[in-house]
XYZ file of C-alpha atoms in Angstrom:
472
model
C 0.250 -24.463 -13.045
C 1.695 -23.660 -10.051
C 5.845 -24.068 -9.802
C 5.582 -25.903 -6.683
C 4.059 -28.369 -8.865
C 7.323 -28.583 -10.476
C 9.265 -29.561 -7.343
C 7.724 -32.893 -6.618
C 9.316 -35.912 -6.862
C 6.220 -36.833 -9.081
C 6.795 -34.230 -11.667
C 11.202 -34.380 -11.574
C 10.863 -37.969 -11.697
C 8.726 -38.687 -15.058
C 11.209 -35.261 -16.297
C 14.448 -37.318 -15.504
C 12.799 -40.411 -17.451
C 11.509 -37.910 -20.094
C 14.496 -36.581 -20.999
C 16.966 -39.367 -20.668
C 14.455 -40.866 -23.493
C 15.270 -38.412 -25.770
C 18.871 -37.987 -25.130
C 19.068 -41.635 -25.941
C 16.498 -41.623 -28.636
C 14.374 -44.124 -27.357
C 10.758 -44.190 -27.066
C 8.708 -43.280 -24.210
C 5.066 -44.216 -23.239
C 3.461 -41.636 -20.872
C -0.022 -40.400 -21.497
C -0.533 -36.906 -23.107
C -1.183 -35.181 -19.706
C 2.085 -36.122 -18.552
C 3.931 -35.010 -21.405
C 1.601 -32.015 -21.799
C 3.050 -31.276 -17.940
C 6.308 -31.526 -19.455
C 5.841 -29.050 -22.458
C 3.981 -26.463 -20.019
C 7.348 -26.579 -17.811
C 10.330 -25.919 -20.766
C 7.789 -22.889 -21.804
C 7.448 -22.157 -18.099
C 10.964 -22.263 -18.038
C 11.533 -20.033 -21.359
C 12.807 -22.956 -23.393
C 10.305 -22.453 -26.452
C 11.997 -25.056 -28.265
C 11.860 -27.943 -25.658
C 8.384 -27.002 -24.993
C 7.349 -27.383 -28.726
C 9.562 -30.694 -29.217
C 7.185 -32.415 -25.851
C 4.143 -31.335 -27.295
C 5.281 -32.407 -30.991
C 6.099 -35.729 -29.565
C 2.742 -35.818 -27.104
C 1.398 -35.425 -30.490
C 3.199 -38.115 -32.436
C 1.777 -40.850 -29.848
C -1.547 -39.211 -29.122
C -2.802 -37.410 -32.685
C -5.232 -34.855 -31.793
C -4.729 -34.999 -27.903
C -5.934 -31.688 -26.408
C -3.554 -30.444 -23.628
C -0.086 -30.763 -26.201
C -2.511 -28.527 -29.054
C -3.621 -26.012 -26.500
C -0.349 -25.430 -25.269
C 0.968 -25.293 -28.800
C -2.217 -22.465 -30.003
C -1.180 -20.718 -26.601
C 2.516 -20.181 -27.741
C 1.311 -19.342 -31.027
C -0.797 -16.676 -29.673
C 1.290 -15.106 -26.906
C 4.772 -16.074 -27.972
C 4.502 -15.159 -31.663
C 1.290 -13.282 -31.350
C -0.096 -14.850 -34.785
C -3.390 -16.163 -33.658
C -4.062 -17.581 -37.228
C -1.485 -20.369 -36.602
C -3.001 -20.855 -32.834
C -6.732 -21.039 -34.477
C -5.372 -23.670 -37.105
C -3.932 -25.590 -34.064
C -7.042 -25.105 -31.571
C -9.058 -26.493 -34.437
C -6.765 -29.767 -34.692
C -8.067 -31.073 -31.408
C -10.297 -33.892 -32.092
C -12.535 -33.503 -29.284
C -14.314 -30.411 -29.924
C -16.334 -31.123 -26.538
C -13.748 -30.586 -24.378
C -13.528 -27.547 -22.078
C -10.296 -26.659 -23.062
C -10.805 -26.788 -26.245
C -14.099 -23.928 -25.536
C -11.609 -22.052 -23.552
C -8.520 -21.668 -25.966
C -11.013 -20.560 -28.638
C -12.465 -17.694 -26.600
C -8.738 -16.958 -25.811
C -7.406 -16.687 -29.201
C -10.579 -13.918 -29.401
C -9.945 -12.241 -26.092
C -6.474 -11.987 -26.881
C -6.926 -9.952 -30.201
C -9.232 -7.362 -28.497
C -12.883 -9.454 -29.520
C -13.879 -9.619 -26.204
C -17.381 -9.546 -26.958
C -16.952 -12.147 -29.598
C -15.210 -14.204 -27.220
C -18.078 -14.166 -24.605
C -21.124 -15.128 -27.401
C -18.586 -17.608 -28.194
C -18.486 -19.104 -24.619
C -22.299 -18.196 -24.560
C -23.150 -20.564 -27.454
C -20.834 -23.376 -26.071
C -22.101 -23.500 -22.007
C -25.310 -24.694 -23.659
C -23.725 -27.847 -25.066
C -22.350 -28.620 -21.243
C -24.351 -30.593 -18.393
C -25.123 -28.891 -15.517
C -21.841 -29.959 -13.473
C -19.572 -29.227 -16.396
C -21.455 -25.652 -16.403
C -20.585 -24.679 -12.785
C -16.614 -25.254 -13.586
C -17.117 -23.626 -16.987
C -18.893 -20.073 -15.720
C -15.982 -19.427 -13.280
C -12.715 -20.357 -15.600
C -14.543 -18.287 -18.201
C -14.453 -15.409 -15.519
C -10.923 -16.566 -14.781
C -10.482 -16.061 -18.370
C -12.248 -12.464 -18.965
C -9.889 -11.077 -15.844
C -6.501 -12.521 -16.844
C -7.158 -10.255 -19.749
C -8.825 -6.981 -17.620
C -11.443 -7.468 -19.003
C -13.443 -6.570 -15.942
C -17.240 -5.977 -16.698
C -17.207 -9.673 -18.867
C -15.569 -11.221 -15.902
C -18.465 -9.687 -13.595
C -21.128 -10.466 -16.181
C -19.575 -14.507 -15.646
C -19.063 -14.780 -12.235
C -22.808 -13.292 -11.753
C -23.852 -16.610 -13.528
C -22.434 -18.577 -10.312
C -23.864 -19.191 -7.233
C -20.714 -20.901 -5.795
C -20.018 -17.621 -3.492
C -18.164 -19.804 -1.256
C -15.616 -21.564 -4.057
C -11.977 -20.298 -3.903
C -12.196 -19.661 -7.747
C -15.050 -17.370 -6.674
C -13.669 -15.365 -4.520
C -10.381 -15.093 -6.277
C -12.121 -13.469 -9.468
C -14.581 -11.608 -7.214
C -10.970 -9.800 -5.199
C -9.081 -9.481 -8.621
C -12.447 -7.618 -10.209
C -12.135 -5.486 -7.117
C -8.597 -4.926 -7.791
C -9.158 -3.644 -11.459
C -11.608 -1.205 -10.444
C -9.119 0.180 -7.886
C -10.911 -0.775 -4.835
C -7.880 -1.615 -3.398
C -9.176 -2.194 0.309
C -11.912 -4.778 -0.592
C -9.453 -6.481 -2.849
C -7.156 -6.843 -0.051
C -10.080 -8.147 2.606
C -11.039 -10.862 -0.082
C -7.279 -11.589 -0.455
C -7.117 -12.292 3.233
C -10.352 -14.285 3.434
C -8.743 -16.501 1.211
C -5.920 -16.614 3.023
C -7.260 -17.604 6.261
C -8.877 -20.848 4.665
C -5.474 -21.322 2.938
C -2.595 -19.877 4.528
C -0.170 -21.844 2.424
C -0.979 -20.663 -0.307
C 1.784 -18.475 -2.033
C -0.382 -17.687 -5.053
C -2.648 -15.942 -2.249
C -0.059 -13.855 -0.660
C 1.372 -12.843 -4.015
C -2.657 -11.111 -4.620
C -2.659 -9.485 -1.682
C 0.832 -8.265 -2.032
C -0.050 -6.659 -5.353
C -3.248 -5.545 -3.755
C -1.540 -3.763 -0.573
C 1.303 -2.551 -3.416
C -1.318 -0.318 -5.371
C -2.887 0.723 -2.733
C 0.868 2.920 -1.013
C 1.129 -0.209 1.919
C 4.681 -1.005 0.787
C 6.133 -2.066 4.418
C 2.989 -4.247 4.302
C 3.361 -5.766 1.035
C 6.552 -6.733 2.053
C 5.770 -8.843 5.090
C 2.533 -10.721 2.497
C 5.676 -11.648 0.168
C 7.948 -12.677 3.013
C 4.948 -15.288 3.662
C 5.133 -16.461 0.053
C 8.609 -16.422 -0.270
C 8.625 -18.795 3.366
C 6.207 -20.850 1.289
C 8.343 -20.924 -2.247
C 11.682 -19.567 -2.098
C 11.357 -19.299 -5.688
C 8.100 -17.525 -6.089
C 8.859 -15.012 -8.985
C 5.861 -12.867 -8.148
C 6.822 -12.587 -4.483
C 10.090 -11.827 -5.319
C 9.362 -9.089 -7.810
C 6.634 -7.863 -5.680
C 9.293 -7.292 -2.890
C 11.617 -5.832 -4.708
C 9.243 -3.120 -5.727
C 8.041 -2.253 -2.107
C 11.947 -2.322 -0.978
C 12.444 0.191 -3.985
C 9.316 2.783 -3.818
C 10.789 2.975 0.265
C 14.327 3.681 -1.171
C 15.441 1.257 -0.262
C 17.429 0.368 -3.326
C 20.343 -1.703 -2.621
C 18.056 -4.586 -0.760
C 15.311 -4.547 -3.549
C 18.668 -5.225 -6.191
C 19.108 -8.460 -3.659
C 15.384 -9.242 -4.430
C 15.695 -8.936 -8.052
C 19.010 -10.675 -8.182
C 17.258 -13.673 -7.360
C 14.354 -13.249 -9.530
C 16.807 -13.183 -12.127
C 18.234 -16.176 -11.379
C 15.200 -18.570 -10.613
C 14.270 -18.589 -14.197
C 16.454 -17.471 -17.545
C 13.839 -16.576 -19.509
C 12.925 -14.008 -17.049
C 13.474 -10.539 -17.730
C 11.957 -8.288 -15.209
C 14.837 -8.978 -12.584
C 17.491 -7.133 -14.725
C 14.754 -4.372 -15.679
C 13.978 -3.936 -12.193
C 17.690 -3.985 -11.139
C 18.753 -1.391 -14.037
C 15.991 1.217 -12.483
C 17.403 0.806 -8.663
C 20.880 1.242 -10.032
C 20.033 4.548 -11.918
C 18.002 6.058 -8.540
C 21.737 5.234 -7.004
C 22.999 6.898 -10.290
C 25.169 4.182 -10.932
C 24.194 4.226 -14.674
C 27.135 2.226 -16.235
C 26.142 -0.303 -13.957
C 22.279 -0.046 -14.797
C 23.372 0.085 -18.857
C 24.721 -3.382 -18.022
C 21.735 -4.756 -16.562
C 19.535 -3.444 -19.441
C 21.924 -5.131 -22.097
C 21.436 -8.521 -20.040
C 17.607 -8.158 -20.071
C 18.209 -7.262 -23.724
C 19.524 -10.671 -24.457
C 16.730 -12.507 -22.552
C 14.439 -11.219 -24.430
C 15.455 -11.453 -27.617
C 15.780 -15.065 -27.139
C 12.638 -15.801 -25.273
C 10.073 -12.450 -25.295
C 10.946 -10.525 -28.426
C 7.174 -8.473 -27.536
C 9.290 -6.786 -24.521
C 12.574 -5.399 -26.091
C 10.428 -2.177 -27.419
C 10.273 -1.707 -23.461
C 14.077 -2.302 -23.257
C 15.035 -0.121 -25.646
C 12.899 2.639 -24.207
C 14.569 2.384 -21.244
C 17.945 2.140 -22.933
C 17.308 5.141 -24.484
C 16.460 7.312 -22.076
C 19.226 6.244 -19.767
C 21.517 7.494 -22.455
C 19.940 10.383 -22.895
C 19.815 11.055 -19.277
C 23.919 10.768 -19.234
C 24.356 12.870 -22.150
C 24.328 10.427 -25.289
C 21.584 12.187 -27.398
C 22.551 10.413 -30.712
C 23.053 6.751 -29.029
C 19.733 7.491 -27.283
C 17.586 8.362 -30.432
C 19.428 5.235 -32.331
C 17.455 3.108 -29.379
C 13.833 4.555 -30.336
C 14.718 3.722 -33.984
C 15.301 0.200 -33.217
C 11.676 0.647 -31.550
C 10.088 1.866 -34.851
C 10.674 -1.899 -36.113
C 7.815 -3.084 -33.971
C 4.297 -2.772 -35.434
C 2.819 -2.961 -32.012
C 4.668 0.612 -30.757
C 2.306 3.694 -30.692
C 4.129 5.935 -32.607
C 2.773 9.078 -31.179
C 3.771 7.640 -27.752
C 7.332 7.087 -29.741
C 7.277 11.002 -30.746
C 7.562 12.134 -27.157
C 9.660 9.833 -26.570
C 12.175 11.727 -29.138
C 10.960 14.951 -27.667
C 11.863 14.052 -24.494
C 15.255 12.913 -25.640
C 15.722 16.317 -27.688
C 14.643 18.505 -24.790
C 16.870 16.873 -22.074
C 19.815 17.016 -24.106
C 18.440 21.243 -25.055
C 17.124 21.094 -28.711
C 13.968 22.282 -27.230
C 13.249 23.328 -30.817
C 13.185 20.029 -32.354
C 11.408 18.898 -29.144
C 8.643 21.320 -29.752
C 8.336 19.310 -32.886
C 7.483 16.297 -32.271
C 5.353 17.316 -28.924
C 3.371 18.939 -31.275
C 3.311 16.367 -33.759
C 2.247 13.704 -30.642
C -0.787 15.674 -29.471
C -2.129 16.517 -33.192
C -1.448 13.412 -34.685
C -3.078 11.720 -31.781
C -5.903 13.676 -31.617
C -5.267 15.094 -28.491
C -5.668 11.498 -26.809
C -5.803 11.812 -22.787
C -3.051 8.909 -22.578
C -0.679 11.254 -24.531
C -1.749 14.317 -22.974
C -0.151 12.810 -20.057
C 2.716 11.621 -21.518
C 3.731 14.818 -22.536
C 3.018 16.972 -19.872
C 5.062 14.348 -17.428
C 7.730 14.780 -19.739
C 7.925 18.529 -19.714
C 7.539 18.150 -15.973
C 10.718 15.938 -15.856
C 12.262 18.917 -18.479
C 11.381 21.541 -15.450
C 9.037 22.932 -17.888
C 6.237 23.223 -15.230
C 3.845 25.690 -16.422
C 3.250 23.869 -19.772
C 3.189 20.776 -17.874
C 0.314 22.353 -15.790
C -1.756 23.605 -18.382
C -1.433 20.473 -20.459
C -2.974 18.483 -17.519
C -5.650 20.816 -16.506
C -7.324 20.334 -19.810
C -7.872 16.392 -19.043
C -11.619 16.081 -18.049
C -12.325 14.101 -15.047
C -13.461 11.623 -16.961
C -9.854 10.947 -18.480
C -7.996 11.721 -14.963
C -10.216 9.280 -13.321
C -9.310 6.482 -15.991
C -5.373 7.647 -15.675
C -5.192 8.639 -11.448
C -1.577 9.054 -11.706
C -2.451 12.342 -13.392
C -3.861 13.876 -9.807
C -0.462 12.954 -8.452
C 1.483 15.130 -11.557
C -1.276 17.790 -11.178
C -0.142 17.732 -7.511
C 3.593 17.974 -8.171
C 2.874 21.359 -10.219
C 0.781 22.796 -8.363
C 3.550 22.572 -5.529
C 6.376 23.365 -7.862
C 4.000 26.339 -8.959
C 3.784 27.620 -5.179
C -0.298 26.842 -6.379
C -1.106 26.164 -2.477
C -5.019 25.625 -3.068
C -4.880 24.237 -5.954
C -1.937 21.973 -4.455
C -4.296 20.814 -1.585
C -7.206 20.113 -4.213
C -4.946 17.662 -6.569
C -3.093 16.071 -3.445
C -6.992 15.019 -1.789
C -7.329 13.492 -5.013
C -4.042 11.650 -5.805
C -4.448 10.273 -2.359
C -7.811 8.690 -2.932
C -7.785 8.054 -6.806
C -3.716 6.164 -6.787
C -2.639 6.163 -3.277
C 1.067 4.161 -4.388
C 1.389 6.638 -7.270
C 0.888 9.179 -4.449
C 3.374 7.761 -2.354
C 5.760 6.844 -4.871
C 5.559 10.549 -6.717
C 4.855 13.392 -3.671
C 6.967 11.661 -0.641
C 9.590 13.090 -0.799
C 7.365 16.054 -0.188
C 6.708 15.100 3.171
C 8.109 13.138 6.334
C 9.838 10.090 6.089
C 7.638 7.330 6.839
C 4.595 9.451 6.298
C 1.502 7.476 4.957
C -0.274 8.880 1.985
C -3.256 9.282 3.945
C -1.823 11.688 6.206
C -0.654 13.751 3.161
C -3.497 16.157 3.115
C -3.572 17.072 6.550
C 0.442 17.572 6.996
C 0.047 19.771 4.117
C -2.600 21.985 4.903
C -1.146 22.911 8.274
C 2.066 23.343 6.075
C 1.565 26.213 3.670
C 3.474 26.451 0.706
């Protein structure tokens, strides 16, 4: 649901009457929709609880009503992550007909990694639908499959349809696009849709995070200006420009931009993550320790699944001013959560024990990472950006020359690290190999890694050239 949605006078209104209701304790009649609405905004708006009491009470008038259950199985799943309890509530919705009901099922599988359970699933229920009910279904089961990456299912779906022409189409067909890094065609789509709906903030958000993978940061910025024109509250837009403003440097506006993000919502927790990363480029640290602590408390309230990433960051800011033993404390409040890799977690600690010069005990646990993961490409890279960061360049090197191009292709940051040592290296051929590929496999991982390697300003696709006629 979109937030504008909850700006009209419809919505605020049957809110007002809604909750003056319940602060009064009497009874009020609206249908389950409407209170369903209600629920969707207090979880919208990271109130857990008041989203749980309007569905409890959408429930208490309407037993079995779909929209209060699905939103209920959907906070199960995502909020608490225990998709038991959300396939105990899916299966309390009395009509088992219901698309909704078809879609929260597949979700509770998509979301725990069944995938291709989920789409037999949807397989066997599009044969219980009439043909109209079957053109809606094939495209929000798309919808589905790519809200979760899961690109080749959301291709197989959308090839069912022969709506080329719907929105919903074309949406799924640019965000497929997007996933498999074909960042121009994304951004065309983006802009089709665009012209047939220019007020569409949603839009501009897609091809703001289109033109923000692909290194067009100055242009990403004017696509969320649009949105923000459209909703001054846009959280997407607002994020999405702060991230432009900050791969250009551009730190002290992007805080600005993240400022309000953090405001529009208090549930919301990637303002003060966002704001804590500008203030340590500006090496104002105390400052960016602050922000963390803030985005700490969010989250522990509303998103418990994202303090691992706090914490991280936490830790390595203390590392990075000299705090080795607060630092480490940080990753052991990590090891609490069952859903942290714990080889990724062991360079982690190495990175903290080499910046801070136990490179013995560092050696350790790099070790320890590599072996224990089997030599996985994913911590391959880890480590080797690590020992980059630790000026430890000729490990770094040899660690990601190893990676077939299999596992660079599936991780294209790696050309742009590849690039970085070969330059640090005084490699100039090999520097001028990995820089034509960082360019064209991760063209903002390009810009946001190698510029300060070249002019200010400079696109990434005139990287190559600028180099080669500038000889290390």
């Amino acid at each position: 649901m979109q937030s504008n949605y909850y700006d009209s006078k419809e919505f605020t209104d049957t809110l007002a009457r809604y909750e003056d209701a319940m602060n009064k304790g009497k009874t009020l009649y609206l249908d389950s929709d409407q209170l369903a609405d209600i629920a969707e905004y207090y979880h919208w708006m990271g109130y857990p609880a008041k989203a749980l009491a309007a569905a409890d009470y959408a429930l208490s008038l309407f037993e079995g009503a779909t929209a209060p259950l699905v939103l209920k199985a959907r906070m199960a799943l995502l909020n608490e992550n225990n998709p038991e309890k959300a396939e105990v509530l899916a299966e309390q919705i009395t009509d088992k007909t219901d698309l909704e009901y078809f879609y929260i099922k597949a979700e509770i599988l998509v979301a725990t990694n069944q995938g291709e359970k989920a789409d037999l699933f949807l397989e066997a229920s599009g044969e219980q639908l009439d043909d109209l009910d079957y053109l809606d279904f094939v495209l929000d089961s798309a919808i589905l499959f790519i809200d979760y990456e899961y690109v080749e299912l959301a291709k197989k779906w959308l090839k069912k349809s022969d709506e080329t022409d719907q929105e919903d189409y074309r949406e799924v067909e640019g965000r497929i696009k997007y996933y498999e890094g074909d960042y121009k065609d994304s951004e065309r789509i983006f802009n089709s849709l665009i012209d047939k709906n220019p007020y569409s903030a949603y839009y501009w958000d897609l091809l703001a995070s289109a033109q923000l993978a692909n290194g067009q940061f100055s242009e990403a910025i004017s696509s969320c200006e649009y949105a923000i024109a459209i909703n001054p509250n846009d959280e997407d837009a607002l994020l999405y420009k702060g991230q432009a403003l900050m791969q250009l440097k551009n730190d002290e506006e992007a805080i600005e931009y993240f400022d309000r993000l953090s405001q529009v919502r208090s549930s919301n927790v990637d303002g003060y993550l966002n704001t804590a990363n500008c203030l340590f480029h500006l090496e104002r640290y105390e400052e960016g320790l602050a922000a963390l602590r803030k985005a700490e408390t969010r989250a522990k309230r509303h998103y418990p699944d994202r303090l691992p990433e706090i914490y991280q960051e936490e830790a390595f800011t203390y590392s990075h001013i000299g705090q080795k033993e607060r630092a480490l404390a940080y990753l052991d409040k990590m090891e609490q959560f069952v859903e942290v890799d714990r080889c990724e977690l062991m360079v982690s600690r190495a990175h903290i024990l080499c910046e801070n010069g136990d490179d013995a005990h560092a050696q350790i646990y790099y070790k320890r990472a590599l072996e224990e993961s089997r030599y996985q490409p994913g911590i391959m890279l880890r480590v080797a950006v690590s020992l980059y960061d630790n000026s430890i360049l000729q490990v770094a090197y040899n660690i990601l020359c190893t990676l077939t191009p299999g596992d660079l292709d599936k991780q294209p940051q790696s050309y742009a690290y590849l690039a970085l040592c070969a330059h640090d290296l005084g490699l100039h051929e090999e520097y001028i190999a990995h820089l034509k590929k960082a360019v064209e496999a991760d063209p903002a991982s390009a810009k946001s890694l190698l510029s300060t390697l070249f002019p200010e300003d400079m696109e990434p696709q005139e990287y190559v050239n600028y180099a080669s006629d500038n000889p290390l």
